[in-house]
Structures are given as C-alpha cells and as structure tokens.
CSV table of N, CA and C in Angstrom, one decimal:
chain,number,residue,atom,x,y,z
A,1,MET,N,-15.1,2.9,2.6
A,1,MET,CA,-14.3,4.0,3.3
A,1,MET,C,-14.1,5.0,2.2
A,2,LEU,N,-13.6,4.5,1.0
A,2,LEU,CA,-13.3,5.6,0.0
A,2,LEU,C,-14.4,6.4,-0.4
A,3,VAL,N,-15.6,5.8,-0.6
A,3,VAL,CA,-16.8,6.6,-1.0
A,3,VAL,C,-17.1,7.6,0.1
A,4,ALA,N,-17.1,7.2,1.4
A,4,ALA,CA,-17.4,8.1,2.5
A,4,ALA,C,-16.4,9.2,2.6
A,5,GLN,N,-15.2,8.9,2.4
A,5,GLN,CA,-14.1,9.9,2.5
A,5,GLN,C,-14.4,10.9,1.5
A,6,GLU,N,-14.7,10.5,0.2
A,6,GLU,CA,-14.8,11.4,-0.8
A,6,GLU,C,-16.0,12.4,-0.6
A,7,LEU,N,-17.1,11.9,0.0
A,7,LEU,CA,-18.2,12.8,0.3
A,7,LEU,C,-17.8,13.7,1.5
A,8,MET,N,-16.9,13.3,2.4
A,8,MET,CA,-16.6,14.1,3.5
A,8,MET,C,-15.6,15.2,3.0
A,9,VAL,N,-14.7,14.9,2.1
A,9,VAL,CA,-13.8,15.8,1.5
A,9,VAL,C,-14.6,16.9,0.7
A,10,ASN,N,-15.6,16.4,0.0
A,10,ASN,CA,-16.4,17.4,-0.8
A,10,ASN,C,-17.1,18.3,0.2
A,11,ALA,N,-17.6,17.8,1.3
A,11,ALA,CA,-18.3,18.7,2.3
A,11,ALA,C,-17.4,19.7,2.9
A,12,MET,N,-16.2,19.4,3.1
A,12,MET,CA,-15.1,20.3,3.7
A,12,MET,C,-14.7,21.3,2.7
A,13,THR,N,-14.5,20.8,1.4
A,13,THR,CA,-14.0,21.7,0.4
A,13,THR,C,-15.0,22.6,-0.3
A,14,HIS,N,-16.2,22.0,-0.5
A,14,HIS,CA,-17.2,22.8,-1.3
A,14,HIS,C,-18.4,23.2,-0.4
A,15,GLY,N,-18.8,22.4,0.6
A,15,GLY,CA,-20.0,22.6,1.4
A,15,GLY,C,-19.8,23.6,2.6
A,16,CYS,N,-18.5,23.6,3.1
A,16,CYS,CA,-18.2,24.5,4.3
A,16,CYS,C,-17.4,25.7,3.9
A,17,GLU,N,-17.0,25.8,2.6
A,17,GLU,CA,-16.2,26.8,2.2
A,17,GLU,C,-16.8,28.3,2.4
A,18,ASN,N,-16.0,29.1,3.1
A,18,ASN,CA,-16.5,30.5,3.4
A,18,ASN,C,-17.8,30.6,4.1
A,19,ARG,N,-18.1,29.7,4.9
A,19,ARG,CA,-19.2,29.7,5.7
A,19,ARG,C,-19.0,29.8,7.2
A,20,PRO,N,-19.6,30.7,8.0
A,20,PRO,CA,-19.2,30.7,9.4
A,20,PRO,C,-19.7,29.5,10.2
A,21,GLU,N,-20.7,28.8,9.7
A,21,GLU,CA,-21.2,27.6,10.2
A,21,GLU,C,-20.5,26.4,9.6
A,22,GLY,N,-19.1,26.5,9.4
A,22,GLY,CA,-18.4,25.5,8.6
A,22,GLY,C,-18.2,24.2,9.3
A,23,PHE,N,-19.3,23.4,9.4
A,23,PHE,CA,-19.3,22.1,9.9
A,23,PHE,C,-20.1,21.2,9.0
A,24,PHE,N,-19.8,19.9,9.2
A,24,PHE,CA,-20.5,18.9,8.4
A,24,PHE,C,-20.8,17.7,9.4
A,25,SER,N,-21.7,16.9,9.1
A,25,SER,CA,-22.0,15.7,10.0
A,25,SER,C,-22.2,14.5,9.0
A,26,VAL,N,-21.8,13.4,9.7
A,26,VAL,CA,-21.8,12.1,8.9
A,26,VAL,C,-22.7,11.1,9.7
A,27,ARG,N,-23.6,10.4,9.1
A,27,ARG,CA,-24.3,9.4,9.7
A,27,ARG,C,-24.2,8.1,8.9
A,28,ALA,N,-24.2,7.0,9.5
A,28,ALA,CA,-24.2,5.7,8.9
A,28,ALA,C,-25.3,4.7,9.5
A,29,MET,N,-26.0,4.1,8.6
A,29,MET,CA,-27.1,3.3,9.0
A,29,MET,C,-27.0,1.9,8.3
A,30,HIS,N,-27.2,0.9,9.1
A,30,HIS,CA,-27.1,-0.5,8.4
A,30,HIS,C,-28.5,-1.2,8.7
A,31,ALA,N,-29.1,-1.6,7.7
A,31,ALA,CA,-30.4,-2.3,7.8
A,31,ALA,C,-30.8,-3.0,6.5
A,32,TRP,N,-31.5,-4.0,6.5
A,32,TRP,CA,-32.2,-4.6,5.4
A,32,TRP,C,-31.2,-4.9,4.2
A,33,GLY,N,-30.1,-5.4,4.5
A,33,GLY,CA,-29.1,-5.7,3.5
A,33,GLY,C,-28.3,-4.6,2.8
A,34,HIS,N,-28.4,-3.4,3.4
A,34,HIS,CA,-27.5,-2.3,2.8
A,34,HIS,C,-27.0,-1.4,3.8
A,35,LEU,N,-25.9,-0.7,3.5
A,35,LEU,CA,-25.4,0.3,4.3
A,35,LEU,C,-25.7,1.7,3.6
A,36,ARG,N,-26.1,2.7,4.4
A,36,ARG,CA,-26.4,4.0,3.9
A,36,ARG,C,-25.6,4.9,4.8
A,37,VAL,N,-24.8,5.8,4.0
A,37,VAL,CA,-23.9,6.8,4.7
A,37,VAL,C,-24.4,8.2,4.1
A,38,GLU,N,-24.7,9.1,5.1
A,38,GLU,CA,-25.1,10.5,4.7
A,38,GLU,C,-24.2,11.5,5.2
A,39,VAL,N,-23.8,12.5,4.4
A,39,VAL,CA,-22.9,13.6,4.7
A,39,VAL,C,-23.7,14.9,4.6
A,40,GLU,N,-24.0,15.6,5.6
A,40,GLU,CA,-24.7,16.8,5.6
A,40,GLU,C,-23.8,18.0,5.7
A,41,ASP,N,-24.0,19.1,5.0
A,41,ASP,CA,-23.2,20.2,5.0
A,41,ASP,C,-24.2,21.5,4.8
A,42,PRO,N,-23.6,22.7,5.1
A,42,PRO,CA,-24.5,23.9,5.2
A,42,PRO,C,-24.8,24.4,3.8
A,43,SER,N,-24.2,24.0,2.7
A,43,SER,CA,-24.3,24.5,1.4
A,43,SER,C,-25.5,23.9,0.6
A,44,THR,N,-26.2,24.7,-0.2
A,44,THR,CA,-27.3,24.1,-1.0
A,44,THR,C,-26.8,23.8,-2.4
A,45,ARG,N,-25.5,24.1,-2.6
A,45,ARG,CA,-25.0,23.8,-4.0
A,45,ARG,C,-24.9,22.3,-4.2
A,46,GLN,N,-25.4,21.8,-5.3
A,46,GLN,CA,-25.6,20.4,-5.6
A,46,GLN,C,-24.2,19.9,-6.1
A,47,PRO,N,-23.8,18.7,-5.7
A,47,PRO,CA,-22.6,18.1,-6.3
A,47,PRO,C,-22.9,17.6,-7.7
A,48,LEU,N,-22.0,18.0,-8.6
A,48,LEU,CA,-22.1,17.6,-10.0
A,48,LEU,C,-20.9,17.0,-10.5
A,49,PRO,N,-21.0,15.8,-11.0
A,49,PRO,CA,-19.7,15.1,-11.6
A,49,PRO,C,-19.2,16.1,-12.8
A,50,ARG,N,-17.9,16.1,-12.9
A,50,ARG,CA,-17.5,17.0,-14.0
A,50,ARG,C,-16.3,16.2,-14.7
A,51,SER,N,-16.0,16.5,-15.9
A,51,SER,CA,-14.9,16.0,-16.6
A,51,SER,C,-13.6,16.7,-16.3
A,52,ALA,N,-12.6,15.9,-15.8
A,52,ALA,CA,-11.3,16.5,-15.4
A,52,ALA,C,-10.3,16.1,-16.5
A,53,SER,N,-9.5,17.0,-16.8
A,53,SER,CA,-8.4,16.7,-17.8
A,53,SER,C,-7.3,15.9,-17.1
A,54,ALA,N,-6.5,15.3,-17.9
A,54,ALA,CA,-5.5,14.3,-17.4
A,54,ALA,C,-4.5,15.0,-16.4
A,55,ASP,N,-4.2,16.2,-16.5
A,55,ASP,CA,-3.3,16.9,-15.6
A,55,ASP,C,-3.9,17.6,-14.4
A,56,GLU,N,-5.3,17.5,-14.3
A,56,GLU,CA,-5.9,18.1,-13.1
A,56,GLU,C,-5.8,17.2,-11.9
A,57,GLU,N,-5.7,17.7,-10.7
A,57,GLU,CA,-5.6,16.9,-9.5
A,57,GLU,C,-6.9,16.5,-9.0
A,58,GLY,N,-8.0,17.3,-9.2
A,58,GLY,CA,-9.3,17.0,-8.7
A,58,GLY,C,-10.3,16.7,-9.9
A,59,GLY,N,-11.6,16.5,-9.5
A,59,GLY,CA,-12.6,16.5,-10.4
A,59,GLY,C,-13.1,15.0,-10.8
A,60,ARG,N,-12.5,14.0,-10.1
A,60,ARG,CA,-13.0,12.6,-10.4
A,60,ARG,C,-13.7,11.9,-9.2
A,61,GLY,N,-13.7,12.6,-8.1
A,61,GLY,CA,-14.4,12.0,-7.0
A,61,GLY,C,-15.9,11.5,-7.1
A,62,LEU,N,-16.6,12.3,-7.7
A,62,LEU,CA,-18.0,11.8,-7.9
A,62,LEU,C,-18.1,10.7,-8.9
A,63,HIS,N,-17.2,10.6,-9.8
A,63,HIS,CA,-17.2,9.5,-10.7
A,63,HIS,C,-16.8,8.2,-9.9
A,64,LEU,N,-16.0,8.3,-8.9
A,64,LEU,CA,-15.7,7.2,-8.0
A,64,LEU,C,-16.8,6.7,-7.2
A,65,VAL,N,-17.6,7.8,-6.7
A,65,VAL,CA,-18.8,7.5,-5.9
A,65,VAL,C,-19.8,6.8,-6.7
A,66,ASP,N,-20.0,7.2,-8.0
A,66,ASP,CA,-20.9,6.6,-8.9
A,66,ASP,C,-20.5,5.2,-9.2
A,67,ALA,N,-19.3,5.0,-9.5
A,67,ALA,CA,-18.8,3.6,-9.8
A,67,ALA,C,-18.9,2.6,-8.7
A,68,LEU,N,-18.6,3.1,-7.4
A,68,LEU,CA,-18.5,2.2,-6.3
A,68,LEU,C,-19.8,2.0,-5.5
A,69,ALA,N,-20.6,3.1,-5.4
A,69,ALA,CA,-21.9,3.0,-4.7
A,69,ALA,C,-22.9,2.3,-5.5
A,70,THR,N,-23.8,1.6,-4.8
A,70,THR,CA,-25.0,1.0,-5.4
A,70,THR,C,-25.9,2.1,-5.9
A,71,ARG,N,-26.2,3.0,-5.1
A,71,ARG,CA,-27.0,4.2,-5.2
A,71,ARG,C,-26.4,5.4,-4.5
A,72,TRP,N,-26.6,6.6,-5.1
A,72,TRP,CA,-26.2,7.8,-4.4
A,72,TRP,C,-27.1,9.0,-4.8
A,73,GLY,N,-27.1,10.0,-4.1
A,73,GLY,CA,-28.0,11.1,-4.5
A,73,GLY,C,-27.9,12.3,-3.4
A,74,THR,N,-28.7,13.3,-3.6
A,74,THR,CA,-28.6,14.4,-2.8
A,74,THR,C,-30.1,14.7,-2.3
A,75,ASP,N,-30.3,15.0,-1.0
A,75,ASP,CA,-31.6,15.5,-0.5
A,75,ASP,C,-31.4,16.9,0.0
A,76,LEU,N,-32.4,17.8,-0.3
A,76,LEU,CA,-32.4,19.1,0.2
A,76,LEU,C,-33.2,19.1,1.5
A,77,PRO,N,-32.9,20.1,2.4
A,77,PRO,CA,-33.7,20.2,3.7
A,77,PRO,C,-35.1,20.6,3.5
A,78,ALA,N,-35.9,20.6,4.5
A,78,ALA,CA,-37.2,21.2,4.5
A,78,ALA,C,-37.2,22.6,4.3
A,79,PRO,N,-38.3,23.2,3.7
A,79,PRO,CA,-38.3,24.6,3.3
A,79,PRO,C,-38.0,25.5,4.6
A,80,GLY,N,-37.2,26.5,4.4
A,80,GLY,CA,-36.8,27.4,5.6
A,80,GLY,C,-35.4,26.9,6.2
A,81,SER,N,-35.1,25.7,5.9
A,81,SER,CA,-33.8,25.2,6.4
A,81,SER,C,-32.7,25.5,5.4
A,82,THR,N,-31.5,25.2,5.7
A,82,THR,CA,-30.3,25.4,4.8
A,82,THR,C,-29.6,24.1,4.8
A,83,GLY,N,-28.7,24.0,3.7
A,83,GLY,CA,-27.8,22.9,3.6
A,83,GLY,C,-28.4,21.8,2.7
A,84,LYS,N,-27.7,20.7,2.6
A,84,LYS,CA,-28.0,19.5,1.8
A,84,LYS,C,-27.5,18.3,2.5
A,85,THR,N,-27.9,17.2,2.1
A,85,THR,CA,-27.4,15.8,2.6
A,85,THR,C,-27.1,15.0,1.2
A,86,VAL,N,-25.9,14.7,1.1
A,86,VAL,CA,-25.4,13.8,0.1
A,86,VAL,C,-25.2,12.4,0.7
A,87,TRP,N,-25.8,11.4,0.0
A,87,TRP,CA,-25.8,10.0,0.6
A,87,TRP,C,-25.4,9.0,-0.5
A,88,PHE,N,-25.0,7.9,0.0
A,88,PHE,CA,-24.8,6.8,-0.8
A,88,PHE,C,-25.2,5.5,-0.1
A,89,GLU,N,-25.5,4.5,-0.8
A,89,GLU,CA,-25.9,3.2,-0.3
A,89,GLU,C,-25.1,2.0,-1.0
A,90,LEU,N,-24.8,1.1,-0.3
A,90,LEU,CA,-24.1,-0.1,-0.7
A,90,LEU,C,-24.9,-1.3,-0.3
A,91,ASP,N,-25.2,-2.1,-1.4
A,91,ASP,CA,-25.9,-3.4,-1.1
A,91,ASP,C,-24.8,-4.3,-0.5
A,92,LEU,N,-25.2,-5.0,0.5
A,92,LEU,CA,-24.2,-5.9,1.2
A,92,LEU,C,-24.3,-7.3,0.7
A,93,LEU,N,-23.3,-7.7,0.1
A,93,LEU,CA,-23.4,-9.1,-0.5
A,93,LEU,C,-23.4,-10.1,0.6
A,94,GLY,N,-24.1,-11.2,0.4
A,94,GLY,CA,-24.0,-12.3,1.4
A,94,GLY,C,-24.9,-12.1,2.6
A,95,GLU,N,-25.4,-10.9,2.7
A,95,GLU,CA,-26.3,-10.7,3.9
A,95,GLU,C,-27.8,-11.1,3.6
A,96,ALA,N,-28.4,-11.9,4.4
A,96,ALA,CA,-29.8,-12.3,4.1
A,96,ALA,C,-30.7,-11.1,4.3
A,97,VAL,N,-31.6,-11.0,3.4
A,97,VAL,CA,-32.6,-9.9,3.6
A,97,VAL,C,-34.0,-10.5,3.8
A,98,SER,N,-34.6,-10.2,4.9
A,98,SER,CA,-35.9,-10.8,5.2
A,98,SER,C,-37.0,-10.2,4.3
A,99,SER,N,-37.9,-11.1,3.8
A,99,SER,CA,-38.9,-10.5,3.0
A,99,SER,C,-40.3,-10.3,3.8
C-alpha cells in the first residue's frame, strides 16, 4: 500500500499539476507470482529520485519505492499520445509459480 500510495501522490502532485486534464488512473494486476501496479498520469515528465536534506519534508518517496518494490520503472505512451505510466512489481513470497 505504501508504494502504491507514493506513486499516486506523485501523480497528483507532479503529473496532474497545472493540467486541465488533471486525472490519473491506477491499475493492479496479479499473475504468475507477482503483483504489478501501474499509475498513469498526463505528464511526460519522468520521475527521478533526488537527495533530500534532513529538514526537507519531501524528496524521499522514490527511494522508498526503490527499496520496497522488486522492480519499478516508467513507460511512455505510443507516439502521438501524452502522459506516462509509472509502475512497480512485487514478487509474492510463498506463491507457487507454474513453469
């Protein structure tokens, strides 16, 4: 939940900021021993982890995503479209994976 929340807050704060189409969508998929969550927003600006000073309130979220998710990344839309999808995957321990 923490990783999904971080990506949703980033979409609201950075992806929908000053855009008339200020919406984002969330998709979650479960299959083959992992969970994948995608957050799509209208901005093409890529999320970049940054170094935050000790007294800053923000700037640590993507470090949390990187530490807690098995994998994460960003996909850009097809040519002519706008926005981006930021996603993460979690490998589910104890779940049998068929070969």
